[in-house]
Coordinates of C-alpha atoms in Angstrom, one line a residue:
M12 CA 9.7 -0.1 -10.8
L13 CA 9.1 -1.0 -7.1
V14 CA 7.3 -4.2 -6.2
I15 CA 4.8 -3.8 -3.4
A16 CA 3.5 -7.1 -1.8
H17 CA -0.3 -6.5 -1.6
R18 CA -1.3 -7.6 1.8
G19 CA 1.9 -9.5 1.9
A20 CA 2.6 -12.4 -0.4
S21 CA -1.1 -13.0 -0.5
H22 CA -1.1 -15.4 -3.4
D23 CA 1.0 -17.9 -1.4
L24 CA -0.4 -17.3 2.1
P25 CA -3.5 -15.8 3.8
E26 CA -3.5 -12.0 3.3
N27 CA -2.6 -9.6 6.0
T28 CA -1.0 -12.2 8.2
L29 CA 2.5 -12.3 9.7
P30 CA 3.4 -15.4 7.5
A31 CA 2.4 -13.5 4.4
F32 CA 4.6 -10.5 5.4
E33 CA 7.5 -12.9 6.2
R34 CA 7.1 -14.5 2.7
A35 CA 7.1 -11.0 1.1
I36 CA 10.4 -10.3 2.8
E37 CA 11.8 -13.7 1.8
V38 CA 11.1 -13.2 -1.9
G39 CA 12.5 -9.7 -1.9
A40 CA 9.5 -7.4 -2.3
D41 CA 10.5 -3.7 -1.9
Y42 CA 7.4 -3.0 0.3
V43 CA 4.5 -4.7 2.0
E44 CA 1.1 -3.1 2.0
L45 CA -1.3 -3.8 4.8
D46 CA -4.8 -2.7 5.8
V47 CA -5.4 -1.1 9.2
W48 CA -8.7 -0.5 10.9
P49 CA -9.5 2.1 13.6
D50 CA -8.7 -0.4 16.3
L51 CA -5.3 -0.9 14.6
A52 CA -6.2 -4.5 13.6
V53 CA -4.6 -5.6 10.3
T54 CA -7.2 -7.1 8.1
H55 CA -8.8 -6.1 4.7
D56 CA -12.4 -6.7 5.8
R57 CA -13.9 -5.3 8.9
P58 CA -12.4 -7.0 12.0
R59 CA -14.6 -9.8 13.2
R60 CA -15.3 -10.4 16.9
G61 CA -13.6 -13.6 18.1
V62 CA -11.1 -13.6 15.2
R63 CA -7.4 -12.9 16.1
H64 CA -6.0 -10.4 13.6
P65 CA -2.4 -9.1 13.9
T66 CA -2.0 -5.6 15.2
L67 CA -0.2 -2.8 13.5
A68 CA 2.5 -2.9 16.2
E69 CA 3.0 -6.6 15.6
V70 CA 3.3 -6.2 11.8
L71 CA 5.7 -3.3 12.1
D72 CA 7.8 -5.3 14.6
V73 CA 8.2 -8.0 11.9
C74 CA 8.8 -5.6 9.0
H75 CA 10.8 -2.6 10.2
G76 CA 14.4 -2.8 9.2
R77 CA 13.7 -5.7 6.8
I78 CA 11.3 -4.3 4.2
G79 CA 9.5 -1.0 3.3
V80 CA 6.1 -0.6 4.8
M81 CA 2.9 0.9 3.3
V82 CA 0.0 1.2 5.8
E83 CA -3.5 1.8 4.3
L84 CA -6.0 3.2 6.7
K85 CA -9.4 1.7 6.3
R86 CA -12.3 4.0 7.2
P87 CA -10.2 6.2 9.4
R88 CA -12.2 7.7 12.3
G89 CA -11.5 9.4 15.6
D90 CA -7.8 9.4 16.6
V91 CA -6.7 6.5 14.4
V92 CA -4.4 8.7 12.3
E93 CA -2.6 10.0 15.5
R94 CA -2.3 6.5 16.9
A95 CA -1.0 5.0 13.7
L96 CA 1.5 7.8 13.3
R97 CA 3.0 7.1 16.7
L98 CA 4.0 3.6 15.4
L99 CA 5.2 4.6 12.0
H100 CA 8.9 5.2 11.1
D101 CA 9.9 8.2 9.0
D102 CA 10.5 5.9 6.0
D103 CA 7.1 4.3 6.1
I104 CA 4.3 5.3 3.8
L105 CA 0.7 6.0 4.8
L106 CA -2.1 5.6 2.2
S107 CA -5.8 5.9 2.1
F108 CA -8.8 6.4 -0.1
Q109 CA -9.8 9.2 2.4
R110 CA -8.1 12.5 1.6
R111 CA -8.9 14.0 5.0
A112 CA -6.9 11.3 6.8
L113 CA -3.8 11.9 4.7
E114 CA -4.1 15.7 5.1
E115 CA -4.2 15.2 8.9
A116 CA -1.2 12.9 8.7
R117 CA 0.8 15.5 6.7
S118 CA -0.1 18.2 9.1
R119 CA 1.0 16.1 12.1
R120 CA 4.1 14.6 10.4
P121 CA 5.1 16.8 7.4
G122 CA 8.0 14.6 6.3
L123 CA 6.0 11.4 6.2
R124 CA 5.2 10.2 2.7
T125 CA 1.6 9.7 1.8
M126 CA -0.2 8.0 -1.1
Q127 CA -3.6 9.0 -2.2
H128 CA -5.7 6.5 -4.0
V129 CA -7.5 8.3 -6.8
G130 CA -10.6 7.7 -8.9
F131 CA -13.0 6.9 -6.1
G132 CA -14.1 10.2 -4.8
V133 CA -10.7 11.9 -5.1
S134 CA -9.4 13.3 -8.4
I135 CA -5.8 13.2 -9.4
R136 CA -5.7 16.9 -8.7
G137 CA -7.0 16.1 -5.2
A138 CA -3.9 14.0 -4.6
A139 CA -1.7 17.1 -4.7
G140 CA 0.5 17.3 -1.6
A141 CA 0.9 13.5 -1.4
W142 CA 4.0 11.7 -2.4
A143 CA 2.2 9.4 -4.8
A144 CA -1.1 8.7 -6.4
G145 CA -2.5 5.1 -6.4
F146 CA -4.5 4.0 -9.5
K147 CA -6.7 0.9 -9.8
D148 CA -5.3 -1.2 -12.7
Q149 CA -8.6 -1.3 -14.6
R150 CA -8.9 2.5 -14.5
V151 CA -5.3 3.7 -15.1
T152 CA -4.6 5.6 -18.3
A153 CA -1.5 7.2 -19.8
R154 CA -3.3 10.5 -19.5
G155 CA -3.9 10.0 -15.8
L156 CA -0.3 9.0 -15.2
A157 CA 0.9 12.1 -17.0
A158 CA -1.5 14.3 -14.9
A159 CA -0.1 12.8 -11.7
R160 CA 3.5 13.4 -12.8
R161 CA 2.7 17.0 -13.7
L162 CA 1.7 17.4 -10.0
G163 CA 5.0 15.9 -8.9
L164 CA 3.5 12.6 -7.8
E165 CA 5.0 9.2 -8.0
T166 CA 2.6 6.7 -9.7
T167 CA 1.5 3.4 -8.4
V168 CA -1.0 0.8 -9.7
Y169 CA -3.0 -1.8 -7.8
T170 CA -3.5 -4.8 -8.0
V171 CA -1.4 -6.2 -10.9
N172 CA -0.9 -10.0 -11.2
D173 CA -0.7 -10.4 -14.9
E174 CA 2.9 -10.6 -16.0
A175 CA 2.4 -9.0 -19.4
R176 CA 0.5 -6.1 -17.7
M177 CA 3.5 -5.6 -15.3
L178 CA 5.7 -5.1 -18.3
E179 CA 3.2 -2.7 -20.0
L180 CA 3.1 -0.6 -16.8
R181 CA 6.8 -0.5 -16.6
E182 CA 6.9 0.8 -20.2
L183 CA 4.4 3.5 -19.2
G184 CA 6.9 4.6 -16.5
V185 CA 4.8 3.6 -13.5
S186 CA 6.8 3.9 -10.3
A187 CA 5.5 0.9 -8.4
I188 CA 2.9 -1.9 -8.7
F189 CA 0.9 -3.6 -5.9
T190 CA 0.8 -7.4 -6.6
D191 CA -0.3 -10.6 -4.8
R192 CA 2.7 -12.3 -6.5
P193 CA 5.9 -10.3 -5.6
D194 CA 8.0 -13.3 -6.5
R195 CA 6.7 -13.4 -10.0
A196 CA 6.8 -9.6 -10.4
R197 CA 10.5 -9.5 -9.4
A198 CA 11.3 -12.3 -11.9
I199 CA 9.4 -10.8 -14.8
L200 CA 10.8 -7.3 -14.1
G201 CA 14.3 -8.7 -14.0
K202 CA 15.1 -7.8 -10.4
P203 CA 17.9 -9.9 -8.9
A204 CA 17.0 -12.6 -6.4
P205 CA 17.3 -11.5 -2.8
A206 CA 20.7 -12.4 -1.1

């Protein structure tokens, strides 16, 4: 099961910051997940005037070649998909709650993996064509996971910080978990320490 550092190692350091992404690399997460707004600022909440947020380009510069990258588009509008795609490498993953943004991404870059979050306006069936379906931990069921797998989708669950739950999800065959504690997830799942 892959360990995705949710907004970086966000338990240890402020989320969606370069230090949080560096920490995720240090502890050996398989991927970092980050939130990107239409101005390509990296922040979970709407960018605030006068606050310096890292840019997508800055985060990718830190991460590429060191850790897998999952970019979540927050409220994609205008040409944000096109601008984000220009910066993404072929092995990056684009995710969103908005199906239309992912469909546009797949039409522009058919080989790029996408992840559709499901259960909030998009059904599991609506995720068809994506590489993976993202389930909220409190809403994931064995039946939903099976439905996603029948569509050929990988299965991911967010945000999982409880160690017993991590093991339960592994037993259910979940492909990856998003966690604020990638260090603990790696340890509980028995993944070797990074070199």
